[in-house]
mmCIF file of C-alpha atoms in Angstrom:
data_model
loop_
_atom_site.group_PDB
_atom_site.id
_atom_site.type_symbol
_atom_site.label_atom_id
_atom_site.label_comp_id
_atom_site.label_asym_id
_atom_site.label_seq_id
_atom_site.Cartn_x
_atom_site.Cartn_y
_atom_site.Cartn_z
ATOM 1 C CA MET A 203 -8.250 20.127 6.036
ATOM 2 C CA ASN A 204 -6.325 21.635 8.956
ATOM 3 C CA ALA A 205 -2.921 22.994 7.940
ATOM 4 C CA ASP A 206 -1.189 21.032 10.710
ATOM 5 C CA LEU A 207 -2.709 17.782 9.450
ATOM 6 C CA SER A 208 -1.417 18.393 5.935
ATOM 7 C CA GLU A 209 2.202 19.079 6.890
ATOM 8 C CA PHE A 210 4.817 16.506 5.939
ATOM 9 C CA ARG A 211 8.561 16.146 5.552
ATOM 10 C CA ARG A 212 10.399 15.689 2.289
ATOM 11 C CA GLY A 213 13.196 13.297 1.390
ATOM 12 C CA VAL A 214 13.237 11.498 4.743
ATOM 13 C CA VAL A 215 12.496 7.876 3.757
ATOM 14 C CA ALA A 216 15.621 5.712 4.106
ATOM 15 C CA PRO A 217 14.663 2.167 2.982
ATOM 16 C CA VAL A 218 17.197 0.119 4.944
ATOM 17 C CA GLU A 219 16.654 2.109 8.124
ATOM 18 C CA CYS A 220 12.875 1.814 7.774
ATOM 19 C CA ILE A 221 13.088 -1.968 7.589
ATOM 20 C CA LYS A 222 15.512 -2.162 10.512
ATOM 21 C CA GLU A 223 13.339 0.111 12.635
ATOM 22 C CA GLY A 224 10.242 -1.775 11.537
ATOM 23 C CA TRP A 225 11.711 -5.043 12.782
ATOM 24 C CA ALA A 226 12.787 -3.394 16.038
ATOM 25 C CA LEU A 227 9.252 -2.052 16.429
ATOM 26 C CA ILE A 228 7.508 -5.427 16.336
ATOM 27 C CA LYS A 229 10.114 -8.026 17.283
ATOM 28 C CA ASP A 230 9.004 -8.215 20.929
ATOM 29 C CA GLN A 231 5.448 -8.953 19.784
ATOM 30 C CA TYR A 232 6.222 -10.516 16.428
ATOM 31 C CA TRP A 233 3.719 -13.365 16.647
ATOM 32 C CA LEU A 234 0.906 -10.988 17.557
ATOM 33 C CA PHE A 235 1.646 -8.807 14.550
ATOM 34 C CA LEU A 236 2.033 -11.850 12.331
ATOM 35 C CA GLY A 237 -1.472 -12.918 13.316
ATOM 36 C CA ILE A 238 -2.829 -9.398 12.833
ATOM 37 C CA SER A 239 -1.241 -9.152 9.382
ATOM 38 C CA LEU A 240 -2.374 -12.576 8.182
ATOM 39 C CA VAL A 241 -5.948 -12.228 9.414
ATOM 40 C CA GLY A 242 -6.170 -8.691 8.048
ATOM 41 C CA ILE A 243 -4.957 -9.726 4.605
ATOM 42 C CA LEU A 244 -7.115 -12.862 4.602
ATOM 43 C CA ILE A 245 -10.307 -10.978 5.442
ATOM 44 C CA GLY A 246 -9.424 -8.011 3.260
ATOM 45 C CA GLY A 247 -8.656 -10.263 0.311
ATOM 46 C CA ALA A 248 -12.046 -11.977 0.533
ATOM 47 C CA VAL A 249 -13.795 -8.910 -0.927
ATOM 48 C CA PRO A 250 -10.910 -6.564 -1.735
ATOM 49 C CA ILE A 251 -12.638 -3.279 -2.542
ATOM 50 C CA VAL A 252 -15.095 -3.603 0.346
ATOM 51 C CA LEU A 253 -13.025 -5.175 3.130
ATOM 52 C CA LEU A 254 -9.410 -4.409 2.286
ATOM 53 C CA GLY A 255 -9.629 -0.767 3.350
ATOM 54 C CA PRO A 256 -10.918 -1.377 6.895
ATOM 55 C CA MET A 257 -8.465 -4.227 7.403
ATOM 56 C CA MET A 258 -5.485 -2.160 6.264
ATOM 57 C CA ILE A 259 -6.560 0.683 8.525
ATOM 58 C CA GLY A 260 -6.874 -1.806 11.385
ATOM 59 C CA ILE A 261 -3.361 -3.139 10.764
ATOM 60 C CA PHE A 262 -1.950 0.378 10.821
ATOM 61 C CA LEU A 263 -3.941 1.252 13.940
ATOM 62 C CA CYS A 264 -2.176 -1.620 15.703
ATOM 63 C CA LEU A 265 1.256 -0.600 14.443
ATOM 64 C CA LEU A 266 0.742 3.058 15.309
ATOM 65 C CA GLN A 267 -0.322 2.083 18.819
ATOM 66 C CA ARG A 268 2.842 0.041 19.158
ATOM 67 C CA GLN A 269 4.881 2.958 17.863
ATOM 68 C CA ARG A 270 3.392 5.219 20.534
ATOM 69 C CA GLY A 271 4.270 2.681 23.219
ATOM 70 C CA GLU A 272 0.638 1.775 23.870
ATOM 71 C CA PRO A 273 -0.502 -1.811 24.520
ATOM 72 C CA VAL A 274 -1.739 -3.580 21.397
ATOM 73 C CA GLU A 275 -4.585 -6.077 21.353
ATOM 74 C CA PHE A 276 -5.611 -8.320 18.488
ATOM 75 C CA GLY A 277 -9.109 -6.844 18.545
ATOM 76 C CA THR A 278 -7.725 -3.451 17.537
ATOM 77 C CA LEU A 279 -7.482 -4.855 14.022
ATOM 78 C CA PHE A 280 -11.268 -4.720 13.725
ATOM 79 C CA LYS A 281 -11.432 -1.090 14.795
ATOM 80 C CA GLY A 282 -10.587 -0.397 11.187
ATOM 81 C CA PHE A 283 -14.306 -0.874 10.560
ATOM 82 C CA ASP A 284 -14.869 2.364 12.478
ATOM 83 C CA HIS A 285 -13.432 3.978 9.340
ATOM 84 C CA PHE A 286 -15.234 1.709 6.898
ATOM 85 C CA VAL A 287 -16.419 4.403 4.484
ATOM 86 C CA GLN A 288 -13.047 6.145 4.347
ATOM 87 C CA GLY A 289 -11.252 2.856 3.762
ATOM 88 C CA LEU A 290 -13.755 1.959 1.064
ATOM 89 C CA VAL A 291 -13.136 5.281 -0.686
ATOM 90 C CA VAL A 292 -9.367 4.775 -0.710
ATOM 91 C CA ALA A 293 -9.651 1.174 -1.916
ATOM 92 C CA ALA A 294 -12.057 2.186 -4.688
ATOM 93 C CA VAL A 295 -9.912 5.104 -5.858
ATOM 94 C CA LYS A 296 -6.856 2.850 -5.732
ATOM 95 C CA MET A 297 -8.512 0.415 -8.132
ATOM 96 C CA ILE A 298 -9.326 3.043 -10.773
ATOM 97 C CA PRO A 299 -5.867 3.008 -12.443
ATOM 98 C CA ILE A 300 -5.966 -0.791 -12.572
ATOM 99 C CA PHE A 301 -9.326 -0.748 -14.352
ATOM 100 C CA ILE A 302 -8.054 1.930 -16.724
ATOM 101 C CA VAL A 303 -5.281 -0.467 -17.746
ATOM 102 C CA LEU A 304 -7.271 -3.711 -17.693
ATOM 103 C CA VAL A 305 -10.291 -2.669 -19.754
ATOM 104 C CA PRO A 306 -8.357 -1.531 -22.868
ATOM 105 C CA TYR A 307 -6.063 -4.543 -22.507
ATOM 106 C CA TYR A 308 -8.887 -7.066 -22.600
ATOM 107 C CA ILE A 309 -10.602 -5.227 -25.452
ATOM 108 C CA PHE A 310 -7.365 -5.249 -27.443
ATOM 109 C CA LEU A 311 -6.656 -8.886 -26.571
ATOM 110 C CA PHE A 312 -10.132 -10.006 -27.618
ATOM 111 C CA THR A 313 -9.889 -8.022 -30.855
ATOM 112 C CA MET A 314 -6.461 -9.461 -31.630
ATOM 113 C CA MET A 315 -7.644 -13.017 -31.045
ATOM 114 C CA ALA A 316 -10.777 -12.466 -33.116
ATOM 115 C CA THR A 317 -8.887 -11.021 -36.077
ATOM 116 C CA SER A 318 -5.766 -13.190 -35.953
ATOM 117 C CA MET A 319 -7.341 -16.621 -35.751
ATOM 118 C CA PRO A 320 -7.574 -18.133 -39.238
ATOM 119 C CA ARG A 321 -11.063 -19.011 -40.434
ATOM 120 C CA GLY A 322 -12.235 -21.765 -42.723
ATOM 121 C CA ARG A 323 -8.944 -23.624 -42.862
ATOM 122 C CA HIS A 324 -6.494 -25.384 -40.661
ATOM 123 C CA PRO A 325 -3.824 -22.883 -39.538
ATOM 124 C CA SER A 326 -0.370 -23.393 -40.959
ATOM 125 C CA PRO A 327 2.608 -23.725 -38.607
ATOM 126 C CA GLU A 328 3.711 -20.235 -39.664
ATOM 127 C CA ASP A 329 0.318 -18.756 -38.790
ATOM 128 C CA SER A 330 0.271 -20.509 -35.430
ATOM 129 C CA GLN A 331 3.788 -19.386 -34.631
ATOM 130 C CA ALA A 332 3.017 -15.786 -35.594
ATOM 131 C CA PHE A 333 -0.085 -15.820 -33.401
ATOM 132 C CA VAL A 334 1.820 -17.239 -30.425
ATOM 133 C CA TRP A 335 4.584 -14.653 -30.735
ATOM 134 C CA SER A 336 2.063 -11.837 -31.099
ATOM 135 C CA PHE A 337 0.186 -13.037 -28.043
ATOM 136 C CA PHE A 338 3.432 -13.364 -26.090
ATOM 137 C CA GLY A 339 4.475 -9.846 -27.107
ATOM 138 C CA VAL A 340 1.174 -8.368 -25.976
ATOM 139 C CA GLU A 341 1.432 -10.212 -22.662
ATOM 140 C CA MET A 342 4.953 -8.912 -22.066
ATOM 141 C CA VAL A 343 3.937 -5.325 -22.816
ATOM 142 C CA PHE A 344 0.941 -5.687 -20.524
ATOM 143 C CA PHE A 345 3.145 -7.130 -17.776
ATOM 144 C CA VAL A 346 5.507 -4.157 -17.958
ATOM 145 C CA VAL A 347 2.626 -1.676 -17.979
ATOM 146 C CA ILE A 348 0.869 -3.308 -15.029
ATOM 147 C CA MET A 349 4.129 -3.404 -13.057
ATOM 148 C CA VAL A 350 4.723 0.303 -13.669
ATOM 149 C CA VAL A 351 1.135 1.168 -12.768
ATOM 150 C CA SER A 352 1.292 -0.987 -9.632
ATOM 151 C CA MET A 353 4.517 0.702 -8.562
ATOM 152 C CA LEU A 354 3.000 4.154 -9.049
ATOM 153 C CA ILE A 355 -0.089 3.139 -7.091
ATOM 154 C CA GLU A 356 2.026 1.919 -4.185
ATOM 155 C CA ILE A 357 4.117 5.103 -4.230
ATOM 156 C CA PHE A 358 1.220 7.523 -4.204
ATOM 157 C CA PHE A 359 -1.150 5.529 -1.985
ATOM 158 C CA MET A 360 1.397 4.291 0.562
ATOM 159 C CA PHE A 361 0.345 6.759 3.243
ATOM 160 C CA ALA A 362 -3.411 6.875 2.579
ATOM 161 C CA PHE A 363 -4.491 4.173 5.040
ATOM 162 C CA PRO A 364 -2.074 5.293 7.795
ATOM 163 C CA LEU A 365 -3.344 8.864 7.414
ATOM 164 C CA ILE A 366 -6.886 7.693 8.087
ATOM 165 C CA ALA A 367 -5.736 5.614 11.055
ATOM 166 C CA ASP A 368 -3.515 8.331 12.520
ATOM 167 C CA ARG A 369 -4.986 11.686 11.543
ATOM 168 C CA LYS A 370 -8.587 10.622 10.937
ATOM 169 C CA LEU A 371 -8.690 12.197 7.490
ATOM 170 C CA SER A 372 -11.461 11.546 5.016
ATOM 171 C CA GLY A 373 -10.743 9.060 2.257
ATOM 172 C CA LEU A 374 -10.268 11.661 -0.475
ATOM 173 C CA ASP A 375 -8.179 13.946 1.736
ATOM 174 C CA ALA A 376 -5.985 10.984 2.667
ATOM 175 C CA VAL A 377 -5.499 10.085 -1.005
ATOM 176 C CA LYS A 378 -4.616 13.655 -1.974
ATOM 177 C CA LEU A 379 -2.193 14.136 0.908
ATOM 178 C CA SER A 380 -0.624 10.713 0.348
ATOM 179 C CA PHE A 381 -0.115 11.609 -3.316
ATOM 180 C CA ARG A 382 1.684 14.834 -2.416
ATOM 181 C CA ALA A 383 3.834 13.196 0.248
ATOM 182 C CA GLY A 384 4.634 10.262 -2.022
ATOM 183 C CA LYS A 385 5.767 12.596 -4.775
ATOM 184 C CA ALA A 386 7.961 14.507 -2.304
ATOM 185 C CA ASN A 387 9.600 11.271 -1.089
ATOM 186 C CA ILE A 388 9.497 9.263 -4.290
ATOM 187 C CA GLY A 389 13.108 8.075 -4.277
ATOM 188 C CA GLY A 390 13.017 6.632 -0.776
ATOM 189 C CA ILE A 391 9.589 5.083 -1.292
ATOM 190 C CA ILE A 392 10.688 3.352 -4.493
ATOM 191 C CA GLY A 393 13.708 2.004 -2.647
ATOM 192 C CA LEU A 394 11.534 0.765 0.214
ATOM 193 C CA ILE A 395 9.070 -0.919 -2.143
ATOM 194 C CA LEU A 396 11.853 -2.616 -4.101
ATOM 195 C CA LEU A 397 13.701 -3.743 -0.976
ATOM 196 C CA ASN A 398 10.532 -5.093 0.608
ATOM 197 C CA GLY A 399 9.725 -6.814 -2.674
ATOM 198 C CA LEU A 400 13.181 -8.383 -2.800
ATOM 199 C CA LEU A 401 12.948 -9.661 0.772
ATOM 200 C CA ALA A 402 9.439 -10.956 0.109
ATOM 201 C CA PHE A 403 10.774 -12.784 -2.961
ATOM 202 C CA VAL A 404 13.433 -14.388 -0.777
ATOM 203 C CA GLY A 405 10.552 -15.500 1.429
ATOM 204 C CA VAL A 406 8.839 -17.017 -1.610
ATOM 205 C CA LEU A 407 12.003 -18.983 -2.352
ATOM 206 C CA CYS A 408 11.816 -20.364 1.187
ATOM 207 C CA CYS A 409 8.989 -22.753 0.325
ATOM 208 C CA ILE A 410 6.655 -19.808 -0.431
ATOM 209 C CA ILE A 411 5.485 -19.648 3.176
ATOM 210 C CA GLY A 412 8.387 -17.376 4.085
ATOM 211 C CA VAL A 413 6.698 -14.415 2.419
ATOM 212 C CA TYR A 414 3.920 -14.543 5.013
ATOM 213 C CA PHE A 415 6.426 -14.389 7.855
ATOM 214 C CA TYR A 416 7.919 -11.254 6.305
ATOM 215 C CA LEU A 417 4.547 -9.547 5.929
ATOM 216 C CA PRO A 418 4.411 -7.856 9.375
ATOM 217 C CA ILE A 419 7.934 -6.493 8.885
ATOM 218 C CA ALA A 420 6.904 -4.964 5.563
ATOM 219 C CA PHE A 421 3.893 -3.297 7.189
ATOM 220 C CA ALA A 422 6.043 -2.092 10.081
ATOM 221 C CA SER A 423 8.572 -0.572 7.675
ATOM 222 C CA GLN A 424 5.741 1.369 6.040
ATOM 223 C CA VAL A 425 4.653 2.727 9.417
ATOM 224 C CA VAL A 426 8.219 3.817 10.142
ATOM 225 C CA ALA A 427 8.352 5.548 6.754
ATOM 226 C CA TYR A 428 4.981 7.138 7.451
ATOM 227 C CA ARG A 429 6.094 8.537 10.796
ATOM 228 C CA ARG A 430 9.259 9.936 9.246
ATOM 229 C CA VAL A 431 7.169 11.779 6.690
ATOM 230 C CA PHE A 432 4.278 12.691 9.002
ATOM 231 C CA PRO A 433 5.462 13.592 12.517
ATOM 232 C CA ASP A 434 3.262 12.677 15.443
ATOM 233 C CA ILE A 435 0.908 15.532 16.225
ATOM 234 C CA GLY A 436 -1.247 13.579 18.647
ATOM 235 C CA GLN A 437 0.475 14.909 21.721
ATOM 236 C CA THR A 438 -0.483 18.482 22.379
ATOM 237 C CA PHE A 439 0.450 20.762 25.224
ATOM 238 C CA PRO A 440 -1.642 23.596 26.637
ATOM 239 C CA SER A 441 -0.496 27.043 25.654
ATOM 240 C CA PRO A 442 0.862 29.167 28.492
ATOM 241 C CA PRO A 443 -1.425 31.948 29.683
ATOM 242 C CA PRO A 444 -0.822 35.358 28.149
ATOM 243 C CA PRO A 445 1.396 37.697 30.155
ATOM 244 C CA PRO A 446 -0.430 40.137 32.404
ATOM 245 C CA GLY A 447 -1.147 43.514 30.913
ATOM 246 C CA ASN A 448 1.034 46.454 31.722
ATOM 247 C CA TRP A 449 -0.935 48.528 34.245
ATOM 248 C CA ALA A 450 1.771 51.064 34.781
#
């Protein structure tokens, strides 16, 4: 990977500013980006590992175009399929930690249910209560673990899809660079994730549908954070010619 493509800034993600700048980025074309976000998530969610990657790349292609001051068309969303393989790689790698958590959980849960259920007699109230509390405890531990894992995934994969859209990196290179940049900006990224989550929850309280109206702002805030961490290197200028030799 080219050294210029792997350069990034550290400690530059300011959550509140990212959300404000994200809203400023899309507010003039809010309804267009709402449609792009909803269609992208709807199609991507149909077959997550296969379609989510290209759709996320398409969403970020649109936002990056807007950020560069270029006209944005709805059809740009589907240009994410030009990077289908790279998006598929990122989506697949992103799912690995989830499977690592889920498989042992279901094995443990099945084993617990198989060994805890009384056999050959009607369970006493004490047995039933103990089983319910044990099951509840396991569920709570699993919930905490899955929340922590999900947070870590979002931190370290936040820039993977934008890197493919912007710098045309391969899937694995995008994951590795996103991991490094996420680690270098972990405080700001956690703040951005939590703040976006809080605002999305407020949207849920507004008859649930409000969360969908916040979706394009959340994506835009991620693009702002991305550009703060990864400066635009798309614009290049020709180098001046070398000075004439000294013929004296």
